[in-house]
């Protein structure tokens, strides 16, 4: 009995065992999804600790046995379309097993890996027929394999290559939302929004992208800053208009935000740095309901009285909508006329802050 025959027999035995493991039907799954789940189960053996830590030659042998068992199962499927989709699920698993091991395995394993992926066609029409989770994982693994690392680039790749509008929306929408929350209307976000307009097949994604764009433009430089009411530590209330004639840098935070609390001592130091400039107000702007709990927190943390501390007295949800607050920390700079300078300002903890801020507020 030669090596190929032995591998085939091993593959058939493995297939039989995996069939035994898969006899209990998964509730709510279609027949195709059950097959895809079984393929996942077969390959997942290779990621178990006793296999993943094997020397390259032994791991390669184990991979061949599992891979052959999967191919035998796929060959037994009733239609060419079913086989094509199952092969795509197999490719996803190859990248998730051999692809994770390959960097430790030397040139021979790299060559083997590239050869195994040679037939993968990411323009296959069958990709868009896969269940969402399988399509997402296939794209994700492929992009990792090809070092397409940034979320923006991943979003663009999906827009250009997927013909499934729902998948485009479910993949790209969180990227749009996340980038706006962290960076505002950045060059990267503008680029992705253009790609949405150019390539998206989903009306909901197009509408969502336009809605975010409108929010960003409403907070762009020179736009009137949305009005709000704040209360200081002593219970005195102020309107945004009360700060006319001054630059206002707001540190938007909450007492439940760990990174915000950690950054507060640095903000206090920044505030001291500019305390002799009458045209500048640096304030901590807390999104907390209830004056007593907030004031007590400031005292307990030894933050009280050390800078301008304010608490949002407006409707917090409305404020967050008006300023498109999706994450904390967030910094906003408003000019003496009550207009936006930068609604996603660089943090005081960044090295470039002093140079950028001084230029914005007219300090030479």
mmCIF file of C-alpha atoms in Angstrom:
data_model
loop_
_atom_site.group_PDB
_atom_site.id
_atom_site.type_symbol
_atom_site.label_atom_id
_atom_site.label_comp_id
_atom_site.label_asym_id
_atom_site.label_seq_id
_atom_site.Cartn_x
_atom_site.Cartn_y
_atom_site.Cartn_z
ATOM 1 C CA UNK A 1 0.000 0.000 0.000
ATOM 2 C CA UNK A 2 1.590 3.303 -1.088
ATOM 3 C CA UNK A 3 1.489 6.649 0.714
ATOM 4 C CA UNK A 4 -1.424 8.075 -1.316
ATOM 5 C CA UNK A 5 -3.566 5.004 -0.676
ATOM 6 C CA UNK A 6 -2.780 5.138 3.046
ATOM 7 C CA UNK A 7 -3.770 8.829 3.129
ATOM 8 C CA UNK A 8 -7.041 8.076 1.330
ATOM 9 C CA UNK A 9 -7.895 5.312 3.782
ATOM 10 C CA UNK A 10 -7.012 7.624 6.695
ATOM 11 C CA UNK A 11 -9.158 10.329 5.125
ATOM 12 C CA UNK A 12 -12.108 7.959 4.729
ATOM 13 C CA UNK A 13 -11.754 6.856 8.361
ATOM 14 C CA UNK A 14 -11.610 10.492 9.508
ATOM 15 C CA UNK A 15 -14.616 11.322 7.356
ATOM 16 C CA UNK A 16 -16.519 8.426 8.923
ATOM 17 C CA UNK A 17 -15.622 9.641 12.420
ATOM 18 C CA UNK A 18 -16.597 13.226 11.627
ATOM 19 C CA UNK A 19 -19.894 11.982 10.205
ATOM 20 C CA UNK A 20 -20.496 10.221 13.502
ATOM 21 C CA UNK A 21 -19.765 13.491 15.325
ATOM 22 C CA UNK A 22 -22.144 15.335 13.042
ATOM 23 C CA UNK A 23 -25.157 13.046 13.254
ATOM 24 C CA UNK A 24 -26.984 15.263 15.739
ATOM 25 C CA UNK A 25 -28.677 17.999 13.662
ATOM 26 C CA UNK A 26 -28.075 21.630 14.624
ATOM 27 C CA UNK A 27 -31.349 23.392 15.353
ATOM 28 C CA UNK A 28 -32.248 26.065 12.819
ATOM 29 C CA UNK A 29 -29.514 25.187 10.333
ATOM 30 C CA UNK A 30 -30.156 24.430 6.681
ATOM 31 C CA UNK A 31 -28.656 21.299 5.152
ATOM 32 C CA UNK A 32 -25.887 23.394 3.577
ATOM 33 C CA UNK A 33 -25.091 25.096 6.887
ATOM 34 C CA UNK A 34 -24.815 21.697 8.570
ATOM 35 C CA UNK A 35 -22.214 20.687 5.984
ATOM 36 C CA UNK A 36 -20.290 23.947 6.483
ATOM 37 C CA UNK A 37 -20.359 23.410 10.263
ATOM 38 C CA UNK A 38 -19.031 19.890 9.771
ATOM 39 C CA UNK A 39 -16.172 21.232 7.616
ATOM 40 C CA UNK A 40 -15.328 23.708 10.396
ATOM 41 C CA UNK A 41 -15.359 20.895 12.932
ATOM 42 C CA UNK A 42 -13.041 18.741 10.829
ATOM 43 C CA UNK A 43 -10.428 21.466 10.384
ATOM 44 C CA UNK A 44 -10.720 22.748 13.962
ATOM 45 C CA UNK A 45 -8.971 19.582 15.138
ATOM 46 C CA UNK A 46 -5.786 21.130 13.694
ATOM 47 C CA UNK A 47 -6.009 24.116 16.047
ATOM 48 C CA UNK A 48 -6.171 21.997 19.186
ATOM 49 C CA UNK A 49 -3.086 22.336 21.356
ATOM 50 C CA UNK A 50 -1.797 18.811 20.748
ATOM 51 C CA UNK A 51 -1.793 19.460 16.977
ATOM 52 C CA UNK A 52 -0.904 23.162 16.835
ATOM 53 C CA UNK A 53 2.349 22.549 18.745
ATOM 54 C CA UNK A 54 3.574 19.707 16.525
ATOM 55 C CA UNK A 55 6.803 20.023 14.500
ATOM 56 C CA UNK A 56 6.194 21.262 10.944
ATOM 57 C CA UNK A 57 6.530 17.873 9.253
ATOM 58 C CA UNK A 58 4.049 16.179 11.601
ATOM 59 C CA UNK A 59 1.606 19.100 11.425
ATOM 60 C CA UNK A 60 1.786 19.001 7.632
ATOM 61 C CA UNK A 61 0.920 15.301 7.675
ATOM 62 C CA UNK A 62 -2.057 15.863 10.002
ATOM 63 C CA UNK A 63 -3.244 18.702 7.789
ATOM 64 C CA UNK A 64 -3.081 16.508 4.673
ATOM 65 C CA UNK A 65 -5.174 13.820 6.354
ATOM 66 C CA UNK A 66 -7.887 16.251 7.465
ATOM 67 C CA UNK A 67 -7.811 18.163 4.184
ATOM 68 C CA UNK A 68 -8.239 14.958 2.193
ATOM 69 C CA UNK A 69 -11.165 13.875 4.387
ATOM 70 C CA UNK A 70 -12.842 17.227 3.721
ATOM 71 C CA UNK A 71 -12.258 16.960 -0.035
ATOM 72 C CA UNK A 72 -13.759 13.455 -0.055
ATOM 73 C CA UNK A 73 -16.835 14.775 1.722
ATOM 74 C CA UNK A 74 -17.148 17.691 -0.696
ATOM 75 C CA UNK A 75 -16.867 15.320 -3.666
ATOM 76 C CA UNK A 76 -19.901 13.455 -2.329
ATOM 77 C CA UNK A 77 -22.144 16.551 -2.342
ATOM 78 C CA UNK A 78 -25.064 16.452 -4.803
ATOM 79 C CA UNK A 79 -24.543 19.579 -6.957
ATOM 80 C CA UNK A 80 -21.650 21.554 -8.426
ATOM 81 C CA UNK A 81 -22.913 24.751 -6.771
ATOM 82 C CA UNK A 82 -23.011 23.068 -3.356
ATOM 83 C CA UNK A 83 -19.490 21.740 -3.927
ATOM 84 C CA UNK A 84 -18.202 25.178 -4.970
ATOM 85 C CA UNK A 85 -19.565 26.811 -1.819
ATOM 86 C CA UNK A 86 -18.247 24.022 0.400
ATOM 87 C CA UNK A 87 -14.804 24.449 -1.196
ATOM 88 C CA UNK A 88 -14.893 28.144 -0.266
ATOM 89 C CA UNK A 89 -15.628 27.171 3.343
ATOM 90 C CA UNK A 90 -12.690 24.757 3.139
ATOM 91 C CA UNK A 91 -10.403 27.542 1.860
ATOM 92 C CA UNK A 92 -11.460 29.683 4.807
ATOM 93 C CA UNK A 93 -10.470 26.864 7.144
ATOM 94 C CA UNK A 94 -7.164 26.251 5.356
ATOM 95 C CA UNK A 95 -6.265 29.883 6.057
ATOM 96 C CA UNK A 96 -7.447 29.468 9.640
ATOM 97 C CA UNK A 97 -5.306 26.363 10.280
ATOM 98 C CA UNK A 98 -2.325 25.932 7.980
ATOM 99 C CA UNK A 99 -2.310 29.705 7.455
ATOM 100 C CA UNK A 100 -1.848 30.330 11.184
ATOM 101 C CA UNK A 101 0.888 27.717 11.484
ATOM 102 C CA UNK A 102 2.795 28.453 8.284
ATOM 103 C CA UNK A 103 5.125 31.168 9.628
ATOM 104 C CA UNK A 104 6.659 28.608 11.999
ATOM 105 C CA UNK A 105 7.010 25.884 9.403
ATOM 106 C CA UNK A 106 9.777 26.966 7.037
ATOM 107 C CA UNK A 107 9.865 27.406 3.256
ATOM 108 C CA UNK A 108 8.388 24.013 2.385
ATOM 109 C CA UNK A 109 5.247 24.687 4.381
ATOM 110 C CA UNK A 110 4.924 28.184 2.895
ATOM 111 C CA UNK A 111 5.145 26.647 -0.580
ATOM 112 C CA UNK A 112 2.540 24.040 0.368
ATOM 113 C CA UNK A 113 0.216 26.731 1.731
ATOM 114 C CA UNK A 114 0.450 28.892 -1.394
ATOM 115 C CA UNK A 115 -0.175 25.859 -3.593
ATOM 116 C CA UNK A 116 -3.248 24.887 -1.550
ATOM 117 C CA UNK A 117 -4.739 28.374 -1.970
ATOM 118 C CA UNK A 118 -3.988 28.592 -5.681
ATOM 119 C CA UNK A 119 -7.557 27.721 -6.696
ATOM 120 C CA UNK A 120 -9.216 30.285 -4.415
ATOM 121 C CA UNK A 121 -11.193 32.766 -6.530
ATOM 122 C CA UNK A 122 -12.365 35.724 -4.457
ATOM 123 C CA UNK A 123 -14.484 36.873 -7.397
ATOM 124 C CA UNK A 124 -16.497 33.650 -7.357
ATOM 125 C CA UNK A 125 -20.253 34.383 -7.529
ATOM 126 C CA UNK A 126 -20.772 31.652 -4.940
ATOM 127 C CA UNK A 127 -19.128 33.735 -2.186
ATOM 128 C CA UNK A 128 -22.197 35.948 -1.977
ATOM 129 C CA UNK A 129 -24.403 32.861 -1.579
ATOM 130 C CA UNK A 130 -22.634 31.794 1.612
ATOM 131 C CA UNK A 131 -24.270 32.555 4.989
ATOM 132 C CA UNK A 132 -23.121 35.936 6.311
ATOM 133 C CA UNK A 133 -20.768 34.555 8.972
ATOM 134 C CA UNK A 134 -18.966 32.352 6.435
ATOM 135 C CA UNK A 135 -18.675 35.141 3.887
ATOM 136 C CA UNK A 136 -17.362 37.510 6.572
ATOM 137 C CA UNK A 137 -14.826 34.962 7.846
ATOM 138 C CA UNK A 138 -13.645 34.134 4.323
ATOM 139 C CA UNK A 139 -13.073 37.808 3.526
ATOM 140 C CA UNK A 140 -11.488 38.407 6.927
ATOM 141 C CA UNK A 141 -9.038 35.528 6.621
ATOM 142 C CA UNK A 142 -8.219 36.390 3.017
ATOM 143 C CA UNK A 143 -7.488 40.009 3.909
ATOM 144 C CA UNK A 144 -5.283 38.948 6.830
ATOM 145 C CA UNK A 145 -3.507 36.493 4.544
ATOM 146 C CA UNK A 146 -2.819 39.298 2.068
ATOM 147 C CA UNK A 147 -1.880 41.821 4.772
ATOM 148 C CA UNK A 148 -4.917 44.031 4.121
ATOM 149 C CA UNK A 149 -4.808 45.256 7.682
ATOM 150 C CA UNK A 150 -6.555 48.609 8.138
ATOM 151 C CA UNK A 151 -10.319 48.564 8.596
ATOM 152 C CA UNK A 152 -10.729 51.263 5.939
ATOM 153 C CA UNK A 153 -8.849 49.148 3.409
ATOM 154 C CA UNK A 154 -10.901 46.106 4.380
ATOM 155 C CA UNK A 155 -14.099 48.064 3.872
ATOM 156 C CA UNK A 156 -12.955 49.198 0.435
ATOM 157 C CA UNK A 157 -11.958 45.654 -0.498
ATOM 158 C CA UNK A 158 -15.402 44.303 0.433
ATOM 159 C CA UNK A 159 -17.170 47.106 -1.443
ATOM 160 C CA UNK A 160 -15.160 46.440 -4.592
ATOM 161 C CA UNK A 161 -15.389 42.658 -4.517
ATOM 162 C CA UNK A 162 -18.662 41.626 -2.875
ATOM 163 C CA UNK A 163 -21.840 41.692 -4.917
ATOM 164 C CA UNK A 164 -23.968 41.047 -1.839
ATOM 165 C CA UNK A 165 -25.465 44.367 -0.733
ATOM 166 C CA UNK A 166 -26.509 43.111 2.699
ATOM 167 C CA UNK A 167 -23.026 41.753 3.356
ATOM 168 C CA UNK A 168 -21.487 45.064 2.249
ATOM 169 C CA UNK A 169 -23.733 46.880 4.722
ATOM 170 C CA UNK A 170 -23.098 44.564 7.662
ATOM 171 C CA UNK A 171 -19.335 44.656 7.076
ATOM 172 C CA UNK A 172 -18.799 48.326 6.173
ATOM 173 C CA UNK A 173 -21.359 50.127 8.350
ATOM 174 C CA UNK A 174 -19.522 49.484 11.676
ATOM 175 C CA UNK A 175 -16.272 50.687 10.069
ATOM 176 C CA UNK A 176 -17.910 53.958 8.996
ATOM 177 C CA UNK A 177 -19.441 54.420 12.437
ATOM 178 C CA UNK A 178 -16.232 53.577 14.297
ATOM 179 C CA UNK A 179 -13.992 55.840 12.242
ATOM 180 C CA UNK A 180 -16.355 58.782 12.601
ATOM 181 C CA UNK A 181 -16.600 58.242 16.367
ATOM 182 C CA UNK A 182 -12.820 58.232 16.809
ATOM 183 C CA UNK A 183 -11.508 60.491 14.039
ATOM 184 C CA UNK A 184 -14.377 62.549 12.655
ATOM 185 C CA UNK A 185 -14.451 63.454 8.972
ATOM 186 C CA UNK A 186 -10.897 62.301 8.320
ATOM 187 C CA UNK A 187 -9.320 61.726 4.910
ATOM 188 C CA UNK A 188 -9.658 57.969 5.435
ATOM 189 C CA UNK A 189 -13.361 58.236 6.226
ATOM 190 C CA UNK A 190 -13.978 60.478 3.215
ATOM 191 C CA UNK A 191 -12.224 57.924 1.009
ATOM 192 C CA UNK A 192 -14.386 55.075 2.320
ATOM 193 C CA UNK A 193 -17.559 57.136 1.908
ATOM 194 C CA UNK A 194 -16.632 57.781 -1.728
ATOM 195 C CA UNK A 195 -16.160 54.040 -2.217
ATOM 196 C CA UNK A 196 -19.573 53.399 -0.644
ATOM 197 C CA UNK A 197 -21.128 55.799 -3.139
ATOM 198 C CA UNK A 198 -19.232 54.217 -6.035
ATOM 199 C CA UNK A 199 -19.558 50.504 -5.261
ATOM 200 C CA UNK A 200 -22.345 49.859 -2.747
ATOM 201 C CA UNK A 201 -25.345 47.813 -3.866
ATOM 202 C CA UNK A 202 -27.268 48.461 -0.662
ATOM 203 C CA UNK A 203 -29.600 51.462 -0.338
ATOM 204 C CA UNK A 204 -29.461 51.340 3.478
ATOM 205 C CA UNK A 205 -25.657 51.544 3.482
ATOM 206 C CA UNK A 206 -25.748 54.439 1.013
ATOM 207 C CA UNK A 207 -28.263 56.287 3.204
ATOM 208 C CA UNK A 208 -26.274 55.547 6.385
ATOM 209 C CA UNK A 209 -23.059 56.846 4.815
ATOM 210 C CA UNK A 210 -24.778 60.048 3.673
ATOM 211 C CA UNK A 211 -26.288 60.543 7.131
ATOM 212 C CA UNK A 212 -22.855 60.253 8.782
ATOM 213 C CA UNK A 213 -21.384 62.606 6.206
ATOM 214 C CA UNK A 214 -24.066 65.188 6.997
ATOM 215 C CA UNK A 215 -23.289 64.889 10.732
ATOM 216 C CA UNK A 216 -19.581 65.382 10.065
ATOM 217 C CA UNK A 217 -20.205 68.420 7.848
ATOM 218 C CA UNK A 218 -22.474 69.962 10.502
ATOM 219 C CA UNK A 219 -19.504 69.817 12.908
ATOM 220 C CA UNK A 220 -16.843 70.939 10.449
ATOM 221 C CA UNK A 221 -14.599 73.955 10.972
ATOM 222 C CA UNK A 222 -16.487 77.248 10.935
ATOM 223 C CA UNK A 223 -19.917 75.780 11.686
ATOM 224 C CA UNK A 224 -21.843 77.171 14.665
ATOM 225 C CA UNK A 225 -21.304 74.917 17.692
ATOM 226 C CA UNK A 226 -24.566 73.396 18.988
ATOM 227 C CA UNK A 227 -25.822 75.153 22.127
ATOM 228 C CA UNK A 228 -25.674 73.503 25.534
ATOM 229 C CA UNK A 229 -26.057 74.223 29.247
ATOM 230 C CA UNK A 230 -23.496 73.223 31.888
ATOM 231 C CA UNK A 231 -23.226 73.388 35.674
ATOM 232 C CA UNK A 232 -20.021 73.958 37.627
ATOM 233 C CA UNK A 233 -18.933 72.373 40.925
ATOM 234 C CA UNK A 234 -20.786 75.044 42.929
ATOM 235 C CA UNK A 235 -24.084 74.493 41.108
ATOM 236 C CA UNK A 236 -23.943 77.595 38.911
ATOM 237 C CA UNK A 237 -25.240 77.132 35.363
ATOM 238 C CA UNK A 238 -23.760 78.497 32.147
ATOM 239 C CA UNK A 239 -24.728 78.553 28.486
ATOM 240 C CA UNK A 240 -22.218 78.083 25.689
ATOM 241 C CA UNK A 241 -22.904 81.720 24.797
ATOM 242 C CA UNK A 242 -21.489 82.771 28.194
ATOM 243 C CA UNK A 243 -18.034 81.810 26.908
ATOM 244 C CA UNK A 244 -18.126 84.134 23.905
ATOM 245 C CA UNK A 245 -14.783 85.867 23.423
ATOM 246 C CA UNK A 246 -12.868 82.791 24.577
ATOM 247 C CA UNK A 247 -11.532 79.622 23.031
ATOM 248 C CA UNK A 248 -13.152 76.666 24.780
ATOM 249 C CA UNK A 249 -11.489 73.253 24.763
ATOM 250 C CA UNK A 250 -13.940 70.663 26.083
ATOM 251 C CA UNK A 251 -12.805 67.309 27.413
ATOM 252 C CA UNK A 252 -15.979 65.219 27.079
ATOM 253 C CA UNK A 253 -15.868 62.407 29.617
ATOM 254 C CA UNK A 254 -17.853 60.500 32.268
ATOM 255 C CA UNK A 255 -17.057 59.197 35.741
ATOM 256 C CA UNK A 256 -17.712 55.653 34.485
ATOM 257 C CA UNK A 257 -14.986 55.919 31.807
ATOM 258 C CA UNK A 258 -11.689 54.394 32.998
ATOM 259 C CA UNK A 259 -9.426 55.952 30.316
ATOM 260 C CA UNK A 260 -11.083 59.339 30.973
ATOM 261 C CA UNK A 261 -10.247 59.180 34.676
ATOM 262 C CA UNK A 262 -6.693 58.110 33.910
ATOM 263 C CA UNK A 263 -6.258 61.094 31.562
ATOM 264 C CA UNK A 264 -7.645 63.682 34.009
ATOM 265 C CA UNK A 265 -4.359 64.501 35.848
ATOM 266 C CA UNK A 266 -2.772 65.270 32.479
ATOM 267 C CA UNK A 267 -5.696 67.516 31.538
ATOM 268 C CA UNK A 268 -5.339 69.370 34.838
ATOM 269 C CA UNK A 269 -1.656 69.992 34.047
ATOM 270 C CA UNK A 270 -2.587 71.262 30.578
ATOM 271 C CA UNK A 271 -5.155 73.572 32.164
ATOM 272 C CA UNK A 272 -2.492 75.012 34.482
ATOM 273 C CA UNK A 273 -0.229 75.574 31.486
ATOM 274 C CA UNK A 274 -2.811 77.966 29.983
ATOM 275 C CA UNK A 275 -4.382 79.439 33.153
ATOM 276 C CA UNK A 276 -2.810 82.875 32.589
ATOM 277 C CA UNK A 277 -4.390 83.254 29.149
ATOM 278 C CA UNK A 278 -7.714 85.038 29.607
ATOM 279 C CA UNK A 279 -8.950 84.076 26.148
ATOM 280 C CA UNK A 280 -8.674 80.304 26.791
ATOM 281 C CA UNK A 281 -10.925 78.013 28.847
ATOM 282 C CA UNK A 282 -10.023 74.360 29.221
ATOM 283 C CA UNK A 283 -12.895 72.484 30.814
ATOM 284 C CA UNK A 284 -13.710 68.930 31.739
ATOM 285 C CA UNK A 285 -17.247 68.332 30.459
ATOM 286 C CA UNK A 286 -18.880 65.399 32.279
ATOM 287 C CA UNK A 287 -21.777 63.461 30.789
ATOM 288 C CA UNK A 288 -23.159 62.596 34.214
ATOM 289 C CA UNK A 289 -26.701 62.795 35.558
ATOM 290 C CA UNK A 290 -26.840 64.189 39.092
ATOM 291 C CA UNK A 291 -24.753 66.976 40.593
ATOM 292 C CA UNK A 292 -24.064 65.402 43.977
ATOM 293 C CA UNK A 293 -22.535 62.140 42.730
ATOM 294 C CA UNK A 294 -20.361 63.945 40.172
ATOM 295 C CA UNK A 295 -19.073 66.528 42.681
ATOM 296 C CA UNK A 296 -18.365 63.784 45.229
ATOM 297 C CA UNK A 297 -16.405 61.826 42.601
ATOM 298 C CA UNK A 298 -14.239 64.886 41.835
ATOM 299 C CA UNK A 299 -13.466 65.313 45.534
ATOM 300 C CA UNK A 300 -12.661 61.641 46.098
ATOM 301 C CA UNK A 301 -10.294 61.581 43.110
ATOM 302 C CA UNK A 302 -8.689 64.876 44.218
ATOM 303 C CA UNK A 303 -9.726 66.547 40.953
ATOM 304 C CA UNK A 304 -12.026 69.151 42.541
ATOM 305 C CA UNK A 305 -11.059 72.820 42.323
ATOM 306 C CA UNK A 306 -7.991 72.186 40.183
ATOM 307 C CA UNK A 307 -9.451 73.309 36.832
ATOM 308 C CA UNK A 308 -12.778 74.274 35.272
ATOM 309 C CA UNK A 309 -15.038 71.272 35.857
ATOM 310 C CA UNK A 310 -18.472 71.310 34.236
ATOM 311 C CA UNK A 311 -21.317 68.821 34.041
ATOM 312 C CA UNK A 312 -23.794 68.630 31.171
ATOM 313 C CA UNK A 313 -27.127 70.118 32.270
ATOM 314 C CA UNK A 314 -28.671 69.772 28.817
ATOM 315 C CA UNK A 315 -30.347 66.543 27.714
ATOM 316 C CA UNK A 316 -27.293 64.254 27.519
ATOM 317 C CA UNK A 317 -28.680 62.160 24.665
ATOM 318 C CA UNK A 318 -29.362 65.316 22.671
ATOM 319 C CA UNK A 319 -25.871 66.651 23.391
ATOM 320 C CA UNK A 320 -24.311 63.373 22.242
ATOM 321 C CA UNK A 321 -26.389 63.521 19.058
ATOM 322 C CA UNK A 322 -25.548 67.186 18.430
ATOM 323 C CA UNK A 323 -21.816 66.555 18.819
ATOM 324 C CA UNK A 324 -21.850 63.027 17.340
ATOM 325 C CA UNK A 325 -20.291 61.585 20.502
ATOM 326 C CA UNK A 326 -19.806 57.868 19.952
ATOM 327 C CA UNK A 327 -16.805 57.210 22.195
ATOM 328 C CA UNK A 328 -15.036 58.783 25.153
ATOM 329 C CA UNK A 329 -12.551 60.482 25.476
ATOM 330 C CA UNK A 330 -13.431 63.217 23.012
ATOM 331 C CA UNK A 331 -12.085 66.753 22.694
ATOM 332 C CA UNK A 332 -13.841 69.685 21.002
ATOM 333 C CA UNK A 333 -12.368 73.160 20.405
ATOM 334 C CA UNK A 334 -14.760 76.106 19.944
ATOM 335 C CA UNK A 335 -13.604 79.600 18.934
ATOM 336 C CA UNK A 336 -14.511 82.980 20.557
ATOM 337 C CA UNK A 337 -17.451 83.403 18.152
ATOM 338 C CA UNK A 338 -18.998 80.095 19.188
ATOM 339 C CA UNK A 339 -17.920 78.276 16.048
ATOM 340 C CA UNK A 340 -16.252 74.893 15.680
ATOM 341 C CA UNK A 341 -12.470 74.878 15.288
ATOM 342 C CA UNK A 342 -12.096 71.098 15.562
ATOM 343 C CA UNK A 343 -14.841 68.755 16.776
ATOM 344 C CA UNK A 344 -12.379 65.841 17.005
ATOM 345 C CA UNK A 345 -9.409 67.686 18.471
ATOM 346 C CA UNK A 346 -6.066 66.069 19.186
ATOM 347 C CA UNK A 347 -5.727 65.017 22.838
ATOM 348 C CA UNK A 348 -3.553 67.060 25.239
ATOM 349 C CA UNK A 349 -1.567 63.894 25.929
ATOM 350 C CA UNK A 350 -0.302 63.803 22.326
ATOM 351 C CA UNK A 351 3.177 65.236 21.616
ATOM 352 C CA UNK A 352 1.885 67.522 18.858
ATOM 353 C CA UNK A 353 -0.858 69.052 21.022
ATOM 354 C CA UNK A 354 0.965 72.176 22.241
ATOM 355 C CA UNK A 355 2.205 73.167 18.787
ATOM 356 C CA UNK A 356 -1.204 72.635 17.154
ATOM 357 C CA UNK A 357 -3.247 74.189 19.973
ATOM 358 C CA UNK A 358 -1.020 77.266 20.315
ATOM 359 C CA UNK A 359 -1.370 77.980 16.614
ATOM 360 C CA UNK A 360 -5.164 77.594 16.802
ATOM 361 C CA UNK A 361 -5.563 79.977 19.758
ATOM 362 C CA UNK A 362 -3.023 82.536 18.538
ATOM 363 C CA UNK A 363 -0.128 81.896 20.929
ATOM 364 C CA UNK A 364 3.289 82.428 19.370
#
